[in-house]
CSV table of C-alpha atoms and ligand atoms in Angstrom, one decimal:
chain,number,residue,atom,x,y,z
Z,1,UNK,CA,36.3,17.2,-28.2
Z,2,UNK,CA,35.4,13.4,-28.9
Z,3,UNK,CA,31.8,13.2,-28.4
Z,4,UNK,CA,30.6,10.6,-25.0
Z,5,UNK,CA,29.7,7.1,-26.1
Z,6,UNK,CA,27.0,6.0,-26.9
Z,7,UNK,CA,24.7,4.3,-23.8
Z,8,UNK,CA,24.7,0.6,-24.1
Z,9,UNK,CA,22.0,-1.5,-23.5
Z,10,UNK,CA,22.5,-3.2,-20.2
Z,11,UNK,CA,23.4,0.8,-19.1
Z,12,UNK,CA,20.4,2.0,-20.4
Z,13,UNK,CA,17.9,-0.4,-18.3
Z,14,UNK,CA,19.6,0.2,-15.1
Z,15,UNK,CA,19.2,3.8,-15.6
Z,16,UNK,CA,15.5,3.1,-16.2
Z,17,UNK,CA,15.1,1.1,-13.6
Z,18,UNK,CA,16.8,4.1,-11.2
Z,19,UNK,CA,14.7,6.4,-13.0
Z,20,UNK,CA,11.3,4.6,-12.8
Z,21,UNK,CA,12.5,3.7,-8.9
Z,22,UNK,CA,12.6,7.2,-8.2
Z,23,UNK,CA,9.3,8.2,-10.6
Z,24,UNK,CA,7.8,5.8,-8.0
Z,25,UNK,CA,9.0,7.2,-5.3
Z,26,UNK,CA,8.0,11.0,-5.7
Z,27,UNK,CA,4.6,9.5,-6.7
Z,28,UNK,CA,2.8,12.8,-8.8
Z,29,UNK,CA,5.8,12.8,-11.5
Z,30,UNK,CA,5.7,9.2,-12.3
Z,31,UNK,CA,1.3,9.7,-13.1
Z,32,UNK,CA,2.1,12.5,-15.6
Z,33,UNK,CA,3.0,11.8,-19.5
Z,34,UNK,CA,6.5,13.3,-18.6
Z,35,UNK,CA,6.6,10.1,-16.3
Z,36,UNK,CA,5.1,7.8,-18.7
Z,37,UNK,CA,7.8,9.5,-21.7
Z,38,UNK,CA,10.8,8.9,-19.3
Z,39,UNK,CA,9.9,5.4,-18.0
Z,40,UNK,CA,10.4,4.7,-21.8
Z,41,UNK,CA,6.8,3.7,-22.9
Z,42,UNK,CA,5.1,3.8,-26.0
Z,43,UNK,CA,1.7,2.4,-27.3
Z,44,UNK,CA,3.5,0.3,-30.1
Z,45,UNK,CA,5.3,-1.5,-27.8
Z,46,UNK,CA,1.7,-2.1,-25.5
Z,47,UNK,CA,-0.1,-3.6,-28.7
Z,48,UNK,CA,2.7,-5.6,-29.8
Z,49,UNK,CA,2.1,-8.7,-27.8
Z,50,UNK,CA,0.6,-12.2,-29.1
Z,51,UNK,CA,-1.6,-12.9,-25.9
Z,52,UNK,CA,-5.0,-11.9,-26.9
Z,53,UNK,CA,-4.3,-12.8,-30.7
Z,54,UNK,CA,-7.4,-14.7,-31.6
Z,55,UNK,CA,-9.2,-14.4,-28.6
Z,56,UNK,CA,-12.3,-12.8,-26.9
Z,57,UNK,CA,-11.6,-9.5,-24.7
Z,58,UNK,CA,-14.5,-7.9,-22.8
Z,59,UNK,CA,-14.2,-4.4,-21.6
Z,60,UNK,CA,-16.5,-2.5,-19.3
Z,61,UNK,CA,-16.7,1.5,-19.9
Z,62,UNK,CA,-15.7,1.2,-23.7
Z,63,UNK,CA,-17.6,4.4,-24.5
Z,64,UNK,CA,-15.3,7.5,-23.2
Z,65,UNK,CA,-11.9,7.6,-21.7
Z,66,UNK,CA,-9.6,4.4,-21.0
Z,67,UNK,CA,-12.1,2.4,-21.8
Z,68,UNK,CA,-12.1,3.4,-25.7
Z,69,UNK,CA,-8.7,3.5,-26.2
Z,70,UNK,CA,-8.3,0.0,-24.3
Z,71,UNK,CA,-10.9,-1.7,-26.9
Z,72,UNK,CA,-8.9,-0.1,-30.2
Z,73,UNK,CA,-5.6,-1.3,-28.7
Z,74,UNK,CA,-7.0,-4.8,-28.0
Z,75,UNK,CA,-8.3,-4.7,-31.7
Z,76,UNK,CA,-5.0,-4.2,-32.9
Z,77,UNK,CA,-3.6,-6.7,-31.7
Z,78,UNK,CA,-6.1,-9.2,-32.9
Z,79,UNK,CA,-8.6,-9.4,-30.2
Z,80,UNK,CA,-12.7,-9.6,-31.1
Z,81,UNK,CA,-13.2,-7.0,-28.9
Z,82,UNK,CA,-16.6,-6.8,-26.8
Z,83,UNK,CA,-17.2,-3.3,-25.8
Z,84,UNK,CA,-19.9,-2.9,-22.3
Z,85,UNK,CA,-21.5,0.1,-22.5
Z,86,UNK,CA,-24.9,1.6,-20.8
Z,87,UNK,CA,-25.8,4.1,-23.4
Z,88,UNK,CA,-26.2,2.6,-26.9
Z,89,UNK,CA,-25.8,5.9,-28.7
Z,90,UNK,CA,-22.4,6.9,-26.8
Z,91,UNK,CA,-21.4,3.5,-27.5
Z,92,UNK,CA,-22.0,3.4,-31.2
Z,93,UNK,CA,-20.3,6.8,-31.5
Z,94,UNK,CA,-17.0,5.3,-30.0
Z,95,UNK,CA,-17.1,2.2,-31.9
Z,96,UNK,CA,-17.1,4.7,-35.2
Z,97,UNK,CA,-14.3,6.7,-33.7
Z,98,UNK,CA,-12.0,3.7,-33.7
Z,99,UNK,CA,-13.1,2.5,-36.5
Z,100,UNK,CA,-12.4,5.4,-38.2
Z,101,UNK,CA,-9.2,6.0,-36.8
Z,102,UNK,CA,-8.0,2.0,-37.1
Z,103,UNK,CA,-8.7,2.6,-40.9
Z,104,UNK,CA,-6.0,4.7,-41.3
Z,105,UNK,CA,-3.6,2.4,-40.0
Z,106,UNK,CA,-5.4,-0.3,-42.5
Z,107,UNK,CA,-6.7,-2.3,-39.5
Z,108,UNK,CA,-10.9,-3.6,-39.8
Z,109,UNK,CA,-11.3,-3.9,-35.9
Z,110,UNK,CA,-13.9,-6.6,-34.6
Z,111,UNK,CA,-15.4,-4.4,-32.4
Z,112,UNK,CA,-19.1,-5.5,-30.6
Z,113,UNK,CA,-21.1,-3.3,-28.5
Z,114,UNK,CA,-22.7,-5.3,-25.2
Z,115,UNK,CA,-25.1,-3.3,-23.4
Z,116,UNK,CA,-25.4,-3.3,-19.1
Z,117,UNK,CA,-25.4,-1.3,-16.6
Z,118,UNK,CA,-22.9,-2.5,-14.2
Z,119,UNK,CA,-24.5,-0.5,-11.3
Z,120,UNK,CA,-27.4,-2.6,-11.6
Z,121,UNK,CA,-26.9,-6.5,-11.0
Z,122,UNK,CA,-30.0,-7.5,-12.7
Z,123,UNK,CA,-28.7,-6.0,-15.9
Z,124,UNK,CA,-25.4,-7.6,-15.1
Z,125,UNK,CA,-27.3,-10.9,-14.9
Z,126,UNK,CA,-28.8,-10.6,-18.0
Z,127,UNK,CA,-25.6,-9.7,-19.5
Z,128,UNK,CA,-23.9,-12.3,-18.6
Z,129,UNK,CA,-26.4,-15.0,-19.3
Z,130,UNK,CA,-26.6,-13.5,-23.0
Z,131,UNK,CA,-23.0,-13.1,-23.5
Z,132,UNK,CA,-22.1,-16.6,-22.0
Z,133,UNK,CA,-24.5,-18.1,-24.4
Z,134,UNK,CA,-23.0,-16.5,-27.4
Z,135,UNK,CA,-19.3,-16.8,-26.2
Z,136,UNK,CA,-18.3,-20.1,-24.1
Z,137,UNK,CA,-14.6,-18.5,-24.1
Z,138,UNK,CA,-13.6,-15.6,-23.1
Z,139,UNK,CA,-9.7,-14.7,-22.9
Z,140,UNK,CA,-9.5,-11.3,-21.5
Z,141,UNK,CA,-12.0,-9.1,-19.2
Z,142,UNK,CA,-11.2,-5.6,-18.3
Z,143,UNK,CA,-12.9,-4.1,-15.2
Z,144,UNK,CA,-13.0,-0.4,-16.3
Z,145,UNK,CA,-16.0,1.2,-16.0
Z,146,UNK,CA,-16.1,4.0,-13.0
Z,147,UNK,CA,-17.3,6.7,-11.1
Z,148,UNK,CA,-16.9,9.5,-8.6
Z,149,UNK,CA,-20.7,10.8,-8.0
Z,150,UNK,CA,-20.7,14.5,-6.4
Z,151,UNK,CA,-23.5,13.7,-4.0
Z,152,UNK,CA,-24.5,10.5,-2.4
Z,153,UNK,CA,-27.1,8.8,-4.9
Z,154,UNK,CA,-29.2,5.2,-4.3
Z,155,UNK,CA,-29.2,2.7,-7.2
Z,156,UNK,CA,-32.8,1.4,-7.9
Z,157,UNK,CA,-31.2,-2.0,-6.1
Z,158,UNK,CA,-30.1,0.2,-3.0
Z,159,UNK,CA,-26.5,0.5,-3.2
Z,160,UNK,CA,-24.5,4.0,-2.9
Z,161,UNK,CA,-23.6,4.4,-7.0
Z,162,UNK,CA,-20.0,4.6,-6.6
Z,163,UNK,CA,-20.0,0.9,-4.3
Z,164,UNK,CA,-22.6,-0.3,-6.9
Z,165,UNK,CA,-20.5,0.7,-10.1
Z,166,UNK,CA,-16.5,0.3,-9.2
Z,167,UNK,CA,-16.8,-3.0,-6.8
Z,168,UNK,CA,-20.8,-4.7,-6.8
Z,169,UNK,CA,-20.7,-4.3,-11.0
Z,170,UNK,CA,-16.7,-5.8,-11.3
Z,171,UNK,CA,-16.9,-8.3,-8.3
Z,172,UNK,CA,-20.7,-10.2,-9.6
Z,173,UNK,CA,-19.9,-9.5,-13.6
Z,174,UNK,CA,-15.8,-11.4,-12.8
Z,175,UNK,CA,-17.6,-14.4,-11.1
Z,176,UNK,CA,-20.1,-14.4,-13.4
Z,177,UNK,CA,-17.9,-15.1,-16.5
Z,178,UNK,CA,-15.4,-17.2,-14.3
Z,179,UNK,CA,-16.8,-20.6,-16.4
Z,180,UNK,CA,-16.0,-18.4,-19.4
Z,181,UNK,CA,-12.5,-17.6,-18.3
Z,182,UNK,CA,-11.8,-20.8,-17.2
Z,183,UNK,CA,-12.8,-22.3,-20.6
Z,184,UNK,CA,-10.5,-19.9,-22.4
Z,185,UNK,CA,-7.8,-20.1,-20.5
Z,186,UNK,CA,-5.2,-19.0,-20.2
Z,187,UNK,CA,-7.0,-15.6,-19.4
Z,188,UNK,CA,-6.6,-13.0,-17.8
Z,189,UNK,CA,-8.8,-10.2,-15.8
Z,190,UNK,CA,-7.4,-6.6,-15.6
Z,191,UNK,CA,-8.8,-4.8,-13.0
Z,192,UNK,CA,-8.7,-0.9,-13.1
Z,193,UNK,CA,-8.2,0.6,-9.6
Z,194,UNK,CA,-6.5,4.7,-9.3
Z,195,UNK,CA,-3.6,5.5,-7.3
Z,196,UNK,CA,-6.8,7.0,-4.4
Z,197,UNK,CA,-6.2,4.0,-3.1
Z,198,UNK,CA,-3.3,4.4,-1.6
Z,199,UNK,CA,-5.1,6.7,0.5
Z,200,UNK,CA,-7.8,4.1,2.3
Z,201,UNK,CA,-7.9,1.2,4.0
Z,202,UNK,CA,-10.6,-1.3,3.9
Z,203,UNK,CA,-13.7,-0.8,6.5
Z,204,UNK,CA,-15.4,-4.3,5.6
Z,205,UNK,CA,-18.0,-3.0,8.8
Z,206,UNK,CA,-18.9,-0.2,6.7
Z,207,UNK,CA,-18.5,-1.0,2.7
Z,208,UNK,CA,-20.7,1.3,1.2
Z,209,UNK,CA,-19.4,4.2,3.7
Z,210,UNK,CA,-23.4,4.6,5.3
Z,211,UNK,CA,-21.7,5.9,8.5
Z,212,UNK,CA,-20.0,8.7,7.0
Z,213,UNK,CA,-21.0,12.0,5.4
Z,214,UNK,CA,-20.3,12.1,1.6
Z,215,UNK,CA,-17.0,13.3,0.2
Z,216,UNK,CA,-16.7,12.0,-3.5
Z,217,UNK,CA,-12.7,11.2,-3.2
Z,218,UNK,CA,-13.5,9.5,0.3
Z,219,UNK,CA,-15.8,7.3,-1.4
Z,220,UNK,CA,-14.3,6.5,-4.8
Z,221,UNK,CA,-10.7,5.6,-2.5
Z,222,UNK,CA,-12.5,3.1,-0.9
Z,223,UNK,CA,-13.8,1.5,-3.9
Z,224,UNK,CA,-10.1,1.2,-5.3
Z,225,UNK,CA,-9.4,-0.3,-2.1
Z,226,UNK,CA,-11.5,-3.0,-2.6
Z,227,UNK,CA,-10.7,-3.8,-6.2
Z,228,UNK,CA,-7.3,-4.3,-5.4
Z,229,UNK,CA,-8.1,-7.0,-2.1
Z,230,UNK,CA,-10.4,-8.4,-4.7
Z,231,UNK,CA,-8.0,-8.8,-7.2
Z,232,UNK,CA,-5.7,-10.4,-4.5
Z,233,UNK,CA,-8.6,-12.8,-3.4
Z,234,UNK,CA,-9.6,-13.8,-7.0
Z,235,UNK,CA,-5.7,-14.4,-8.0
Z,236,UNK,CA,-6.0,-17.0,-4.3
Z,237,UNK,CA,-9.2,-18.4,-5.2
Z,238,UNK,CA,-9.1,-19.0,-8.5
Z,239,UNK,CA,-5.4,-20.5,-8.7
Z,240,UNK,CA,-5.3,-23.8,-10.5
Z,241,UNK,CA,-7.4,-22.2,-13.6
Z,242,UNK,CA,-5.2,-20.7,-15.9
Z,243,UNK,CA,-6.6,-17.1,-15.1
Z,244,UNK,CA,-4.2,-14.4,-14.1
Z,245,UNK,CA,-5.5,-11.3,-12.1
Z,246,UNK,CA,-4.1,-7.8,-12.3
Z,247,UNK,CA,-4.9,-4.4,-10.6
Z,248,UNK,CA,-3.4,-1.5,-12.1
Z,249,UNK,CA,-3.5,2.3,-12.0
Z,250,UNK,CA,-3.4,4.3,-14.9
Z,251,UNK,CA,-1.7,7.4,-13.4
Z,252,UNK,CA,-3.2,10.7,-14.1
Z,253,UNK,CA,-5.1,10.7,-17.8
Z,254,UNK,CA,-7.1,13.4,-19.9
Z,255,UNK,CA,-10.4,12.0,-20.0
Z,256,UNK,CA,-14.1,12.6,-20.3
Z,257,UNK,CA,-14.4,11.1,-16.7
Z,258,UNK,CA,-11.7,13.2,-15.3
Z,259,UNK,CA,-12.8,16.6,-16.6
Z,260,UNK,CA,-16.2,15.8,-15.1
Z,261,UNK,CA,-15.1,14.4,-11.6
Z,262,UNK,CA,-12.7,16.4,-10.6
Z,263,UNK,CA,-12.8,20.0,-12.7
Z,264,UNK,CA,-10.5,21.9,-10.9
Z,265,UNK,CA,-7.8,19.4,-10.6
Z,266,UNK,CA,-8.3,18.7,-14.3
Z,267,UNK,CA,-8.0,22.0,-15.3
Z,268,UNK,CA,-4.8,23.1,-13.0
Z,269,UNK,CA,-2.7,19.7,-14.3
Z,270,UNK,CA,-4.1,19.7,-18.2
Z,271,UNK,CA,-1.2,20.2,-19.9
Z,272,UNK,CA,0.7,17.5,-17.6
Z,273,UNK,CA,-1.8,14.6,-18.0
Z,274,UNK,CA,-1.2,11.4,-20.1
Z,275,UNK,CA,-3.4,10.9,-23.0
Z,276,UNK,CA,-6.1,8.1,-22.9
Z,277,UNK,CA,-3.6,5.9,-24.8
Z,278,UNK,CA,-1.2,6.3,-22.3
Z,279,UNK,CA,-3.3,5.8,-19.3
Z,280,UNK,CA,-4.6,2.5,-21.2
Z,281,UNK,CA,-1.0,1.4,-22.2
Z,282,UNK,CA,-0.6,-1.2,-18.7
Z,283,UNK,CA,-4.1,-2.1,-19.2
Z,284,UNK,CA,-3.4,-3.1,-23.2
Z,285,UNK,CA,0.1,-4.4,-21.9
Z,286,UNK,CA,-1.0,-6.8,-19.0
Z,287,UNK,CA,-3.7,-7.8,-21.9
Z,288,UNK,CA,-1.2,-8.6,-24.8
Z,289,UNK,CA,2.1,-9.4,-23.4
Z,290,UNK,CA,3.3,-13.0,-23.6
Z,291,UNK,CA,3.7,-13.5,-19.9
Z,292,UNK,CA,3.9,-10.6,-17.7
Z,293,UNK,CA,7.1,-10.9,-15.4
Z,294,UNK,CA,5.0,-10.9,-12.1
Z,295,UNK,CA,2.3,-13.3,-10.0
Z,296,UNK,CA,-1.6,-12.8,-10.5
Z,297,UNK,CA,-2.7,-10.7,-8.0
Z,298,UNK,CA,-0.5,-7.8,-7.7
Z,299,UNK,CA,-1.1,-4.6,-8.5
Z,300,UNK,CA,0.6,-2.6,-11.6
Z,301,UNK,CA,1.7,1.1,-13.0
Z,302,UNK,CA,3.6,1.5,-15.7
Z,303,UNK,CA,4.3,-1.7,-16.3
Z,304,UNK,CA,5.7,-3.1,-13.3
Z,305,UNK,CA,4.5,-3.9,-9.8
Z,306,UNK,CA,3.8,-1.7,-7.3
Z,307,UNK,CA,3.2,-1.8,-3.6
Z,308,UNK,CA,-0.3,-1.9,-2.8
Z,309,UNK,CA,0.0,-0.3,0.2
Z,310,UNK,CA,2.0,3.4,1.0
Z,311,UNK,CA,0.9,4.0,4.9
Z,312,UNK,CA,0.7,1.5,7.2
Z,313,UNK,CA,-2.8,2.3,8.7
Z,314,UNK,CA,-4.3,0.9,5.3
Z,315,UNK,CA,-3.1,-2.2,5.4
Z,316,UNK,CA,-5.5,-5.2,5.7
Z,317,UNK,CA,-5.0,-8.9,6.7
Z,318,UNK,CA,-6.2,-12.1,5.2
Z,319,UNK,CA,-8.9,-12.4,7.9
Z,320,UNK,CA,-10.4,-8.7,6.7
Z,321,UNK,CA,-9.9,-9.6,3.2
Z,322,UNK,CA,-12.0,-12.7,3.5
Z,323,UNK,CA,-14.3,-11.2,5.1
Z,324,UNK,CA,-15.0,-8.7,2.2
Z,325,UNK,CA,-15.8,-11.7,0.2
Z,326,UNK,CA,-18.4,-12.9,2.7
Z,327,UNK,CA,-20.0,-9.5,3.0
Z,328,UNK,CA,-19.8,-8.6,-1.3
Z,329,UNK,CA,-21.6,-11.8,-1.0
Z,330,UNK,CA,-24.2,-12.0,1.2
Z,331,UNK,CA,-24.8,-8.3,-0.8
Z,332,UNK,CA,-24.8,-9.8,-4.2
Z,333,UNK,CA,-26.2,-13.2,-3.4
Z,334,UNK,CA,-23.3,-14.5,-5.6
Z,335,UNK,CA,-21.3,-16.8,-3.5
Z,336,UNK,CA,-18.7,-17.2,-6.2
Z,337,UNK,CA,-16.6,-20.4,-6.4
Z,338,UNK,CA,-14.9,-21.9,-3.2
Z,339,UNK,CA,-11.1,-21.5,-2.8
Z,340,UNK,CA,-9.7,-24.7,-4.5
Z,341,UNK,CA,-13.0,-25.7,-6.0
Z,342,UNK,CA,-12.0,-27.6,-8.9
Z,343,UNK,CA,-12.4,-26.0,-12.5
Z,344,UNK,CA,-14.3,-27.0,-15.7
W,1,NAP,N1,-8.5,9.3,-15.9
W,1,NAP,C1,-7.8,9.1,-14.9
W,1,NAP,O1,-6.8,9.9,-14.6
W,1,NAP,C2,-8.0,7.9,-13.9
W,1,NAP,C3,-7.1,7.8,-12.8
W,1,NAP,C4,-7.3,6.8,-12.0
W,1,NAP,C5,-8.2,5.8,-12.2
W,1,NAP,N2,-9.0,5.9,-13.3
W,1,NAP,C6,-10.0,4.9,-13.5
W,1,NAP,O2,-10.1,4.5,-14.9
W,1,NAP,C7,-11.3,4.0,-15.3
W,1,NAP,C8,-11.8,4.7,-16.5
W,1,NAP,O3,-12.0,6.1,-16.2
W,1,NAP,P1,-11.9,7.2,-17.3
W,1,NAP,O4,-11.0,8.2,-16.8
W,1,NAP,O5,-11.7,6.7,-18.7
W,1,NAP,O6,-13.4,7.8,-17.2
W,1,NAP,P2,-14.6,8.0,-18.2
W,1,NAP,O7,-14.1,8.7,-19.4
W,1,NAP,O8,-15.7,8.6,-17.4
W,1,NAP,O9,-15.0,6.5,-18.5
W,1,NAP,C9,-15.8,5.8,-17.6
W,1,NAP,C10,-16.6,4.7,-18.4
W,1,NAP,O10,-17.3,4.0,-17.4
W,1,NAP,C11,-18.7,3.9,-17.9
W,1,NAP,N3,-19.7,3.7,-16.9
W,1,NAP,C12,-19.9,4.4,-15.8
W,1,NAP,N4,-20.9,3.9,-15.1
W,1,NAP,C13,-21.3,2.8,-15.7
W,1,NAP,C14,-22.3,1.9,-15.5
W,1,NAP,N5,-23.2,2.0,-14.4
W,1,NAP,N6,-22.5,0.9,-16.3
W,1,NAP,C15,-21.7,0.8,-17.4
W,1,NAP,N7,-20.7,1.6,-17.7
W,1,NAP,C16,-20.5,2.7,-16.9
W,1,NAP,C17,-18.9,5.2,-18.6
W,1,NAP,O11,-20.0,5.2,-19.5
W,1,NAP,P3,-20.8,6.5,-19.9
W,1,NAP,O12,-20.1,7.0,-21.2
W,1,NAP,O13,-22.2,6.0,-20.2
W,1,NAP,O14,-20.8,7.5,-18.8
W,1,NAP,C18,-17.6,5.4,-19.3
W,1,NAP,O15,-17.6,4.6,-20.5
W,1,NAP,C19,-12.2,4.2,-14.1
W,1,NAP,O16,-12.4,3.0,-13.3
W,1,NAP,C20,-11.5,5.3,-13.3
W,1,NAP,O17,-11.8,5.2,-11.9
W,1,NAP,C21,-8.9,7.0,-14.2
């Protein structure tokens, strides 16, 4: 029997693109590492962009998880890499890892650790008036570091911790280095939200959720919420600048934070979870590639852009989304620049 031809290329992408359509459209496949294998993906081709050669990349939560592998695939492809942590000694020990594991590819990784804690604006002040002294450019920030508390807990500032970490500590600490990122650019900020989202809408009346009883998910949904209006507000108000802003979701990963959040589900889908590489790969990708083939302000998975919205009944309007900004502020005192304002 003569054997079937081989797939050509044009083929081959359109059965990739019905493939990932319909990874998107049954949802818990396409956050798997089968989904990730048969979208096509691989790490090599995440790192291989130009995009960050040369230039400054910030990212929050460096210590565990996405975070990690994020900073060694940034450092790979030629980034001096700035890694926020809280805790100095988990910190150093994930600097060594990468190290250590970039050495056997022959690669010395410029890797600095930055400490903060991003539930706590002061620190984030302090941070930022540091780094900005040390670094006038910066090229690429990732918005990583997250939580899901069990219980309802108070920052010493006041906020719930999940509000304070995954929206106060990404929307002050992104305004914060705007000068940077403007000076740099073109930049770009990567924003990393979870597929929760798609779950909640946006209650700008009640942002840090004080009306209703705990549930961890609850919560943390509504924090992903807001990262993706924000990232849709930034991409509006900062246009003219040169910086690009991304959401993405990382689909379902194997990480420290997962296992510790949510046990049960991490235990029954184990052997079905990405790696922290491959959960990382859009984050590294938006990072590195040379232009990626969508606007600032959308959200991605995988690579490409998704809807941000799955239900009707979360869907927000400009009005709501503008008034998130007022409200973030007022909270923050950070007013943040005006839409248009000219950049420096
Ligand atoms: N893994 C998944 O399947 C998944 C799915 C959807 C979305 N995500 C999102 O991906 C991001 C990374 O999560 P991960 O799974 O890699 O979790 P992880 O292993 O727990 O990493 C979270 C990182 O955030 C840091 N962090 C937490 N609170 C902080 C604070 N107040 N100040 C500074 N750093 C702080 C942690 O530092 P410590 O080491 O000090 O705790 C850690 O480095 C999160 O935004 C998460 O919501 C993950």
């Amino acid at each position: 029997m003569a054997a079937a031809p081989p797939v050509s290329g044009p083929r081959r992408n359109s059965i990739r693109q019905l493939l990932d359509k319909a990874l998107d459209l049954t949802i818990a496949p396409g956050y798997t590492a089968a989904g990730y294998r048969l979208r096509g993906l691989s790490w090599e081709d995440a790192i291989a962009g130009g995009f960050v050669r040369g230039g400054v990349a910030l990212v929050t939560g460096a210590s565990s998880g996405l975070g990690q592998a994020t900073c060694e695939g940034l450092a790979v492809a030629g980034a001096r890499v700035h890694m926020l942590v809280r805790n100095r000694e988990r910190g150093e020990r994930a600097r060594e890892q990468i190290v250590e594991r970039l050495g056997e590819r022959g690669v010395r990784p410029e890797l600095r650790l930055e400490l903060c804690d991003l539930a706590e604006p002061r620190s984030i002040r302090e941070f930022a008036s540091r780094f900005t002294e040390r670094e006038r450019e910066l090229t690429v920030l990732v918005n990583n570091a997250g939580v899901l508390p069990p219980e309802r807990v108070r920052t010493k500032e006041g906020f719930e911790l999940t509000f304070a970490t995954n929206v106060v500590g990404p929307f002050l600490l992104t305004n914060l280095l705007l000068p940077a990122l403007r000076r740099g650019a073109p930049s770009r900020v990567v924003t990393v939200t979870s597929g929760g989202m798609y779950a909640a809408g946006l209650d700008v009346d009640d942002l840090q959720l004080e009306r209703r009883d705990y549930a961890g998910t609850r919560f943390y949904a509504h924090t992903k919420r807001v990262q993706v209006a924000l990232t849709e507000l930034w991409a509006e108000r900062e246009r003219g600048h040169g910086i690009a802003f991304f959401a993405m979701h990382p689909g379902w990963a194997d990480t420290p934070g997962l296992a510790r959040s949510l046990p049960r589900f991490h235990r029954l889908l184990k052997p079905a979870l990405r790696d922290a590489h491959q959960g990382a790969d859009t984050i590294v990708w938006l990072a590195t590639v040379a232009k990626p083939p969508g606007d600032s302000g959308e959200l991605w998975q995988d690579r490409r852009v998704r809807p941000k919205h799955r239900l009707p009944r979360t869907r927000e309007g400009a009005a709501e989304r503008e008034r998130l900004w007022s409200e973030l502020s007022r909270l923050v005192e950070s007013p943040g620049p005006e839409p248009g304002a000219p950049g420096k």
